[in-house]
Coordinates of C-alpha atoms in Angstrom, one line a residue:
X1 CA -8.5 -6.7 -37.5
X2 CA -10.1 -3.3 -36.7
X3 CA -12.7 -1.8 -39.1
X4 CA -11.6 1.3 -40.8
X5 CA -13.5 3.5 -38.4
X6 CA -12.0 1.9 -35.4
X7 CA -8.6 2.3 -36.7
X8 CA -9.3 6.1 -37.4
X9 CA -10.5 6.5 -33.8
X10 CA -7.2 5.2 -32.5
X11 CA -5.4 7.4 -34.8
X12 CA -7.3 10.3 -33.5
X13 CA -6.1 9.6 -30.0
X14 CA -2.5 9.6 -31.2
X15 CA -2.7 13.0 -32.6
X16 CA -5.3 14.9 -30.5
X17 CA -3.7 17.9 -28.5
X18 CA -5.7 17.0 -25.4
X19 CA -3.7 13.8 -25.0
X20 CA -0.3 15.2 -26.0
X21 CA 1.2 14.8 -22.5
X22 CA 0.4 10.8 -22.5
X23 CA 2.9 8.5 -23.8
X24 CA 2.0 6.7 -27.0
X25 CA 1.1 3.5 -25.4
X26 CA -1.2 5.2 -23.0
X27 CA -3.0 6.9 -25.8
X28 CA -3.6 3.6 -27.7
X29 CA -4.6 1.8 -24.5
X30 CA -7.4 4.4 -23.7
X31 CA -8.4 4.5 -27.3
X32 CA -9.2 0.9 -27.3
X33 CA -10.6 1.0 -24.0
X34 CA -13.1 3.4 -25.0
X35 CA -14.1 1.5 -27.9
X36 CA -14.7 -1.4 -25.6
X37 CA -16.8 0.7 -23.3
X38 CA -18.8 2.2 -26.1
X39 CA -19.7 -1.3 -27.3
X40 CA -17.8 -0.8 -30.5
X41 CA -15.6 -3.8 -29.7
X42 CA -17.7 -6.7 -28.7
X43 CA -16.8 -9.3 -26.1
X44 CA -14.8 -12.1 -27.8
X45 CA -13.8 -9.8 -30.7
X46 CA -10.1 -10.4 -31.5
X47 CA -7.6 -7.5 -31.4
X48 CA -5.2 -6.7 -34.3
X49 CA -1.9 -8.7 -34.0
X50 CA 0.7 -6.2 -32.1
X51 CA 2.9 -6.0 -35.3
X52 CA 0.1 -5.4 -37.8
X53 CA -1.4 -2.6 -35.6
X54 CA 2.0 -1.1 -35.0
X55 CA 2.7 -0.9 -38.8
X56 CA -1.0 0.7 -39.3
X57 CA -0.2 3.3 -36.5
X58 CA 3.4 4.0 -37.5
X59 CA 4.6 3.2 -33.8
X60 CA 7.0 0.5 -32.6
X61 CA 5.6 -3.0 -31.9
X62 CA 6.7 -2.5 -28.1
X63 CA 4.4 0.3 -27.9
X64 CA 1.3 -1.7 -28.7
X65 CA 2.6 -4.5 -26.6
X66 CA 2.8 -2.1 -23.6
X67 CA -0.8 -0.9 -24.5
X68 CA -2.3 -4.4 -24.7
X69 CA -0.3 -5.4 -21.6
X70 CA -2.0 -2.5 -19.7
X71 CA -5.6 -3.3 -21.0
X72 CA -4.9 -7.1 -19.9
X73 CA -3.9 -5.9 -16.3
X74 CA -7.1 -3.7 -16.0
X75 CA -9.4 -6.6 -17.3
X76 CA -10.5 -5.2 -20.7
X77 CA -8.7 -8.0 -22.6
X78 CA -7.9 -11.6 -22.4
X79 CA -4.4 -12.7 -23.9
X80 CA -4.0 -16.4 -25.1
X81 CA -0.5 -17.6 -25.9
X82 CA -0.4 -18.4 -29.5
X83 CA -4.0 -17.1 -30.2
X84 CA -3.7 -13.3 -29.5
X85 CA -5.6 -10.8 -27.5
X86 CA -9.4 -10.9 -27.3
X87 CA -12.2 -8.3 -25.7
X88 CA -12.9 -9.7 -22.4
X89 CA -16.6 -10.4 -21.4
X90 CA -17.9 -7.5 -19.4
X91 CA -21.6 -8.3 -18.2
X92 CA -23.8 -6.1 -16.2
X93 CA -24.2 -7.2 -12.8
X94 CA -27.8 -8.1 -11.8
X95 CA -29.5 -6.7 -8.5
X96 CA -30.1 -10.2 -7.3
X97 CA -29.1 -9.7 -3.7
X98 CA -31.5 -10.6 -1.0
X99 CA -33.2 -7.7 1.0
X100 CA -31.6 -7.2 4.4
X101 CA -32.2 -5.0 7.2
X102 CA -29.5 -2.4 7.6
X103 CA -27.9 -2.6 10.9
X104 CA -29.1 -0.1 13.6
X105 CA -26.9 3.0 14.4
X106 CA -25.3 2.8 17.5
X107 CA -26.6 5.2 20.1
X108 CA -24.3 6.3 22.8
X109 CA -25.3 8.7 25.6
X110 CA -24.2 12.3 24.6
X111 CA -21.3 13.3 26.6
X112 CA -21.5 16.0 29.2
X113 CA -21.7 19.4 27.2
X114 CA -21.5 17.9 23.7
X115 CA -24.0 18.1 21.0
X116 CA -25.3 14.8 19.3
X117 CA -23.0 15.4 16.6
X118 CA -20.1 16.2 18.7
X119 CA -20.7 13.0 20.6
X120 CA -20.8 11.1 17.2
X121 CA -17.4 12.6 16.5
X122 CA -15.6 11.5 19.8
X123 CA -17.5 8.2 20.7
X124 CA -15.2 5.9 18.5
X125 CA -12.1 8.0 19.3
X126 CA -9.7 9.7 16.7
X127 CA -8.2 8.4 13.6
X128 CA -4.7 8.5 15.2
X129 CA -3.2 9.1 18.5
X130 CA 0.0 11.0 17.5
X131 CA 2.9 10.4 19.7
X132 CA 6.2 8.3 19.1
X133 CA 6.1 5.9 16.0
X134 CA 5.7 2.3 17.1
X135 CA 7.2 -0.6 15.2
X136 CA 4.9 -2.0 12.6
X137 CA 2.4 1.0 13.0
X138 CA 0.4 0.9 9.8
X139 CA -0.1 3.5 7.0
X140 CA 3.4 5.2 7.6
X141 CA 6.1 5.9 4.9
X142 CA 9.5 5.8 5.1
X143 CA 10.8 9.5 5.5
X144 CA 14.5 8.9 6.1
X145 CA 15.0 8.4 2.4
X146 CA 13.2 11.6 1.4
X147 CA 15.2 14.0 -0.6
X148 CA 15.4 16.8 1.9
X149 CA 18.1 18.8 0.0
X150 CA 16.1 18.8 -3.2
X151 CA 13.1 20.0 -1.3
X152 CA 15.1 22.7 0.5
X153 CA 16.6 23.9 -2.8
X154 CA 12.9 24.2 -4.3
X155 CA 11.8 26.0 -1.3
X156 CA 14.6 28.6 -1.8
X157 CA 13.6 29.0 -5.4
X158 CA 9.9 29.6 -4.4
X159 CA 11.0 32.2 -1.7
X160 CA 13.4 34.0 -4.2
X161 CA 10.7 34.1 -7.0
X162 CA 7.8 35.2 -5.1
X163 CA 9.1 36.8 -2.1
X164 CA 6.6 38.1 0.4
X165 CA 3.8 37.4 -2.1
X166 CA 4.4 33.6 -1.0
X167 CA 3.3 34.9 2.6
X168 CA -0.2 36.0 1.8
X169 CA -3.5 34.2 1.5
X170 CA -3.7 31.8 -1.5
X171 CA -6.6 30.6 -3.7
X172 CA -9.1 28.6 -1.6
X173 CA -9.2 26.1 -4.2
X174 CA -5.3 25.8 -4.2
X175 CA -2.5 27.1 -5.9
X176 CA -3.0 26.9 -9.8
X177 CA 0.5 25.4 -10.3
X178 CA -0.1 22.6 -7.7
X179 CA -3.5 21.9 -9.2
X180 CA -2.0 21.5 -12.7
X181 CA 0.6 19.2 -11.6
X182 CA -1.8 17.0 -9.8
X183 CA -4.1 16.8 -12.9
X184 CA -1.1 15.8 -15.2
X185 CA -0.1 13.2 -12.7
X186 CA -3.5 11.4 -12.1
X187 CA -4.1 11.5 -15.7
X188 CA -1.0 10.0 -16.6
X189 CA -0.5 7.4 -13.8
X190 CA -3.9 6.8 -12.6
X191 CA -6.0 7.0 -15.9
X192 CA -8.1 9.8 -14.5
X193 CA -10.0 12.4 -16.5
X194 CA -8.9 15.6 -14.6
X195 CA -8.3 19.2 -15.3
X196 CA -6.6 21.9 -12.8
X197 CA -10.1 23.4 -12.6
X198 CA -11.5 20.2 -11.0
X199 CA -8.8 20.0 -8.3
X200 CA -9.4 21.2 -4.9
X201 CA -6.3 21.3 -2.6
X202 CA -7.1 20.2 1.0
X203 CA -5.0 19.2 4.1
X204 CA -5.8 15.5 3.9
X205 CA -8.1 12.8 2.9
X206 CA -9.8 12.8 6.0
X207 CA -10.7 16.4 5.5
X208 CA -11.7 15.5 2.0
X209 CA -14.2 12.8 3.5
X210 CA -15.5 15.1 6.3
X211 CA -16.2 18.0 3.6
X212 CA -17.9 15.3 1.2
X213 CA -20.1 13.9 3.9
X214 CA -21.3 17.4 4.9
X215 CA -22.0 18.4 1.5
X216 CA -23.6 15.3 0.0
X217 CA -25.3 13.6 2.8
X218 CA -28.3 14.8 5.0
X219 CA -28.4 13.8 8.7
X220 CA -30.1 10.2 9.0
X221 CA -29.2 9.5 5.2
X222 CA -27.5 6.3 4.5
X223 CA -24.1 5.5 2.8
X224 CA -22.7 2.3 1.5
X225 CA -19.3 1.6 3.0
X226 CA -16.9 -1.5 2.7
X227 CA -16.9 -4.0 5.4
X228 CA -14.2 -4.4 6.6
X229 CA -13.0 -0.9 5.8
X230 CA -11.2 2.2 6.9
X231 CA -12.5 3.3 10.3
X232 CA -11.8 7.0 9.6
X233 CA -14.3 7.0 6.8
X234 CA -16.9 5.6 8.7
X235 CA -16.1 8.1 11.4
X236 CA -16.4 11.1 9.1
X237 CA -19.8 9.6 7.8
X238 CA -21.3 9.1 11.3
X239 CA -20.0 12.4 12.5
X240 CA -21.8 14.3 9.7
X241 CA -24.9 12.6 10.9
X242 CA -25.2 9.9 8.1
X243 CA -25.7 6.3 8.8
X244 CA -23.0 3.9 7.3
X245 CA -24.4 0.7 5.8
X246 CA -21.8 -2.0 5.7
X247 CA -21.4 -4.0 2.5
X248 CA -19.3 -7.4 2.6
X249 CA -16.3 -7.9 0.4
X250 CA -14.7 -10.9 -1.5
X251 CA -11.6 -11.4 -3.4
X252 CA -12.7 -8.9 -6.1
X253 CA -13.6 -6.3 -3.7
X254 CA -17.0 -4.7 -2.6
X255 CA -19.9 -7.1 -3.5
X256 CA -21.7 -4.4 -5.4
X257 CA -24.9 -6.7 -6.1
X258 CA -25.6 -6.4 -2.5
X259 CA -26.0 -2.6 -3.0
X260 CA -28.9 -3.0 -5.4
X261 CA -32.6 -3.2 -4.7
X262 CA -31.9 -2.6 -0.9
X263 CA -34.6 -1.4 1.3
X264 CA -32.4 1.5 2.6
X265 CA -31.8 3.1 -0.9
X266 CA -28.6 4.6 -0.1
X267 CA -27.3 7.0 -3.0
X268 CA -23.6 7.3 -1.9
X269 CA -21.0 4.7 -1.6
X270 CA -17.5 5.2 -0.5
X271 CA -14.8 2.6 -1.2
X272 CA -11.0 2.1 -1.9
X273 CA -11.2 0.3 -5.1
X274 CA -7.6 0.1 -6.3
X275 CA -6.1 -1.3 -3.0
X276 CA -9.0 -2.2 -0.6
X277 CA -8.3 -1.4 3.1
X278 CA -7.5 -3.6 4.8
X279 CA -7.7 -6.6 2.7
X280 CA -5.6 -5.4 -0.2
X281 CA -8.2 -6.6 -2.7
X282 CA -8.6 -4.9 -6.2
X283 CA -12.1 -4.1 -7.3
X284 CA -12.8 -6.0 -10.5
X285 CA -13.5 -4.0 -13.7
X286 CA -17.1 -5.6 -13.9
X287 CA -17.8 -4.2 -10.6
X288 CA -16.2 -0.8 -11.4
X289 CA -18.6 -0.6 -14.5
X290 CA -21.4 -1.7 -12.5
X291 CA -20.9 1.0 -9.8
X292 CA -20.7 3.7 -12.4
X293 CA -23.9 2.5 -14.0
X294 CA -25.5 2.2 -10.5
X295 CA -24.5 5.9 -9.7
X296 CA -25.6 7.2 -13.1
X297 CA -29.2 5.6 -12.7
X298 CA -29.6 6.3 -9.1
X299 CA -28.4 10.0 -9.3
X300 CA -25.8 8.9 -6.7
X301 CA -22.2 9.4 -5.9
X302 CA -19.0 7.3 -5.8
X303 CA -16.4 8.3 -3.2
X304 CA -13.2 6.9 -4.6
X305 CA -10.4 6.9 -1.9
X306 CA -7.0 6.3 -3.8
X307 CA -4.9 6.5 -0.8
X308 CA -1.9 4.4 -1.6
X309 CA -2.2 3.5 -5.2
X310 CA 1.5 4.5 -6.1
X311 CA 2.7 1.5 -4.1
X312 CA 1.9 -1.6 -6.2
X313 CA 4.2 -4.6 -6.3
X314 CA 2.6 -7.1 -8.7
X315 CA 2.0 -5.7 -12.2
X316 CA 0.6 -2.2 -12.9
X317 CA -2.2 -0.7 -10.9
X318 CA -5.6 -0.6 -12.6
X319 CA -7.1 2.8 -13.7
X320 CA -9.2 4.6 -11.3
X321 CA -13.0 4.5 -11.2
X322 CA -12.9 8.3 -11.9
X323 CA -11.3 7.9 -15.3
X324 CA -13.8 5.2 -16.4
X325 CA -17.0 7.5 -15.2
X326 CA -18.4 9.2 -18.3
X327 CA -21.2 10.5 -16.1
X328 CA -19.2 12.7 -13.6
X329 CA -20.6 10.8 -10.7
X330 CA -17.2 10.1 -9.0
X331 CA -15.4 12.0 -6.3
X332 CA -11.8 11.0 -6.3
X333 CA -9.7 11.6 -3.1
X334 CA -6.0 11.6 -3.1
X335 CA -3.3 12.5 -0.5
X336 CA 0.6 12.9 -0.4
X337 CA 0.6 11.7 3.3
X338 CA 1.6 8.2 2.2
X339 CA 3.5 9.0 -1.0
X340 CA 5.8 11.6 0.4
X341 CA 5.6 12.3 4.2
X342 CA 2.8 12.8 7.0
X343 CA 4.0 16.3 7.9
X344 CA 3.4 17.8 4.5
X345 CA -0.5 17.9 5.0
X346 CA -1.6 18.3 1.6
X347 CA -4.4 16.0 0.1
X348 CA -6.8 16.8 -2.7
X349 CA -10.3 16.0 -4.3
X350 CA -10.9 15.8 -8.0
X351 CA -14.5 16.9 -8.4
X352 CA -17.3 16.8 -11.1
X353 CA -17.6 20.4 -12.4
X354 CA -20.9 21.2 -10.8
X355 CA -19.4 20.4 -7.4
X356 CA -16.2 22.5 -7.5
X357 CA -17.7 25.9 -6.5
X358 CA -19.8 24.5 -3.6
X359 CA -16.9 22.5 -2.2
X360 CA -14.5 25.4 -2.3
X361 CA -16.8 27.6 -0.6
X362 CA -17.4 24.9 2.0
X363 CA -13.7 24.5 2.6
X364 CA -13.3 28.0 3.3
X365 CA -15.5 27.8 6.3
X366 CA -13.3 25.1 7.6
X367 CA -9.6 26.5 7.2
X368 CA -9.9 29.5 4.6
X369 CA -7.3 28.2 2.3
X370 CA -4.3 25.8 2.1
X371 CA -0.9 26.7 2.9
X372 CA 1.0 28.6 0.2
X373 CA 4.7 27.9 0.3
X374 CA 4.2 24.0 0.7
X375 CA 2.0 24.1 -2.3
X376 CA 4.2 25.9 -4.6
X377 CA 7.3 23.9 -3.5
X378 CA 5.3 20.4 -4.0
X379 CA 4.1 21.9 -7.5
X380 CA 7.9 22.1 -8.6
X381 CA 8.9 18.9 -6.9
X382 CA 6.2 17.0 -9.0
X383 CA 6.9 19.1 -12.2
X384 CA 10.7 18.6 -11.9
X385 CA 10.3 14.9 -11.9
X386 CA 11.4 14.4 -8.3
X387 CA 8.0 12.9 -7.1
X388 CA 8.1 10.2 -9.7
X389 CA 11.7 9.5 -9.0
X390 CA 11.1 9.2 -5.2
X391 CA 7.8 6.9 -6.0
X392 CA 10.0 4.6 -8.0
X393 CA 12.7 4.4 -5.3
X394 CA 10.2 3.9 -2.5
X395 CA 8.3 1.2 -4.4
X396 CA 11.3 -0.8 -4.6
X397 CA 12.3 -0.3 -1.1
X398 CA 8.9 -1.2 0.1
X399 CA 8.6 -4.4 -2.0
X400 CA 11.8 -5.7 -0.5
X401 CA 10.7 -4.8 3.0
X402 CA 7.4 -6.6 2.3
X403 CA 9.4 -9.6 1.3
X404 CA 11.7 -9.5 4.1
X405 CA 8.8 -9.3 6.7
X406 CA 7.0 -12.2 5.1
X407 CA 10.0 -14.5 5.4
X408 CA 10.6 -13.4 9.0
X409 CA 6.8 -14.2 9.8
X410 CA 7.1 -17.6 8.2
X411 CA 10.5 -18.3 9.8
X412 CA 10.1 -16.9 13.5
X413 CA 6.1 -16.9 13.8
X414 CA 5.4 -20.4 12.2
X415 CA 2.3 -21.9 13.9
X416 CA 1.4 -18.5 15.5
X417 CA 0.7 -16.1 12.8
X418 CA 0.0 -16.3 9.1
X419 CA 0.9 -13.6 6.7
X420 CA -1.5 -12.6 3.9
X421 CA 1.3 -10.9 1.5
X422 CA -0.5 -8.0 -0.2
X423 CA 0.1 -6.8 -3.9
X424 CA 0.5 -3.3 -2.7
X425 CA 0.2 -0.8 0.1
X426 CA 2.2 -0.1 3.3
X427 CA 0.9 -2.9 5.7
X428 CA 0.5 -6.7 5.6
X429 CA -2.7 -8.4 7.0
X430 CA -1.9 -11.3 9.3
X431 CA -4.0 -13.9 10.9
X432 CA -3.5 -15.4 14.2
X433 CA -3.3 -19.3 13.7
X434 CA -3.0 -19.9 17.5
X435 CA -5.6 -19.9 20.4
X436 CA -4.9 -16.4 21.4
X437 CA -7.5 -13.5 21.8
X438 CA -6.9 -10.7 19.2
X439 CA -7.1 -7.9 21.9
X440 CA -4.9 -9.6 24.3
X441 CA -2.1 -9.9 21.5
X442 CA -2.7 -6.3 20.3
X443 CA -2.5 -4.9 24.0
X444 CA 0.5 -7.0 25.0
X445 CA 2.3 -6.0 21.9
X446 CA 1.6 -2.3 22.5
X447 CA 3.3 -2.7 26.1
X448 CA 6.1 -4.2 24.4
X449 CA 6.4 -1.1 22.0
X450 CA 4.9 -2.4 18.9
X451 CA 2.0 -0.7 16.9
X452 CA -0.3 -3.6 15.8
X453 CA -3.8 -2.7 14.3
X454 CA -6.4 -5.3 15.3
X455 CA -8.6 -6.5 12.5
X456 CA -11.8 -6.8 14.4
X457 CA -12.3 -3.0 14.8
X458 CA -12.4 -2.6 11.2
X459 CA -15.3 -5.0 10.7
X460 CA -18.7 -3.6 11.2
X461 CA -20.8 -6.7 11.3
X462 CA -18.9 -10.0 10.4
X463 CA -16.6 -11.5 13.0
X464 CA -13.4 -11.9 11.3
X465 CA -10.7 -14.4 12.1
X466 CA -8.4 -12.8 14.7
X467 CA -5.4 -11.1 13.3
X468 CA -3.8 -7.6 12.9
X469 CA -2.1 -5.3 10.4
X470 CA 1.6 -5.1 10.4
X471 CA 3.3 -1.9 8.9
X472 CA 6.4 -2.6 7.0
X473 CA 7.1 0.5 4.9
X474 CA 8.7 2.9 7.4
X475 CA 11.0 0.5 8.9
X476 CA 14.4 -0.9 7.9
X477 CA 15.1 -4.8 7.5
X478 CA 16.9 -4.6 11.0
X479 CA 14.0 -3.1 12.6
X480 CA 11.6 -5.4 11.1
X481 CA 13.7 -8.1 12.4
X482 CA 14.1 -6.8 15.9
X483 CA 10.1 -6.3 15.9
X484 CA 9.2 -9.8 14.8
X485 CA 11.5 -11.1 17.6
X486 CA 9.8 -9.0 20.0
X487 CA 6.2 -10.3 18.8
X488 CA 7.5 -13.9 18.9
X489 CA 8.4 -13.3 22.7
X490 CA 5.0 -11.6 23.2
X491 CA 3.3 -14.5 21.7
X492 CA 5.1 -17.2 23.4
X493 CA 4.6 -15.5 26.9
X494 CA 0.9 -15.2 26.3
X495 CA 0.6 -18.9 25.3
X496 CA 2.6 -20.0 28.4
X497 CA 0.4 -17.7 30.5
X498 CA -2.6 -19.3 28.9
X499 CA -1.3 -22.9 29.3
X500 CA 1.1 -23.0 32.2
X501 CA 1.4 -26.8 32.0

């Protein structure tokens, strides 16, 4: 049972005006989480029975049950059938990784007429090529189900209310209504600690990474990145003159102990903790807390790319690192490219207070200010509940498409491809289980109209098992079935050519 002071702490969260926008179960969950983080609830300590705590707080037992369930999902508590709920052991990670030499930076010849920075920007190609969508192209949301009529109605409302004022330059930090809507959303759904004043509206997560790299990293300075990881992040950092230092992963995400006591002494790390790209791993709570401690002691920064956390199909997503960080060393990147549609071109940063002004000034040197009408429409779309409703609908659709693709692979590609079914996201990692080269498969599939993304290019150092990513979110069951049949023909043709006998 809680001591009196601990119970009073939880009650204070329930009545505090700053948390009035959160559901009751979220306030209880966050209050208990903070008690654990502060050390007021030690590892192994039992939590009160749900019925007893509900009576003490004058809430329903289901409310307390939901709070405990989220704490369990995030790794803060352990639940034992018949015994109750207990505070999980959260141990500091020790800097025991052996010293390793950082990989040398690739030195390509500067292309004719380009500066060294210009060459660094183009040597590895762009983050996307545009053109028509290909079956299985990763990272694409379904747009045919978007409520375009609602969007049109909201746009008419904006133009009627604002008139020609909606056509002029807007606040370079972003429209206040949208910044407030984003802050409210990430606080409720992602466990963040955001206010409208800390939100900076941008065009995309790629712009966010480029801006962050240029403002926080000097040329030649090192930054820790996930290996494997999103190639667009590595490109943004390399283009700014920084040196990406790959850190390997396991099932719990980034192996953070390998960052500690390194000879390179990087002070910035970039990662996708909620749904790692491309493996789908979720960074464990212990490692999140270790990262936060590292950044505070090092005077460093955590760049948290939360690119598709809305689409989680097994349980509830874990709280973001930014919401756990009491030291304000985390820079949170979000985008509507995957949750709504790519053509919207709206992303955002949630910044520590001291970085808001310099980041806003720097963004004016890139594109002045974000588009005003789209911001105002999106703000109404979120505030009116349409965004939440759309996410819930698409989450169900994507989960079903993921299951269909997994079944099709098991049925039609047995002995050739093994699916690694993810817990969330818009794409499925697949491994080649036959003796075919990854590049040959990806290239042959492209000639057949398929958009597979090879896994090898996403690794900086280790040689992975050959395979590829298969996007499933943007394609109907019929399209997925057609694409798998095409891929089966491609693989069988390649095997026949390799073994004509």
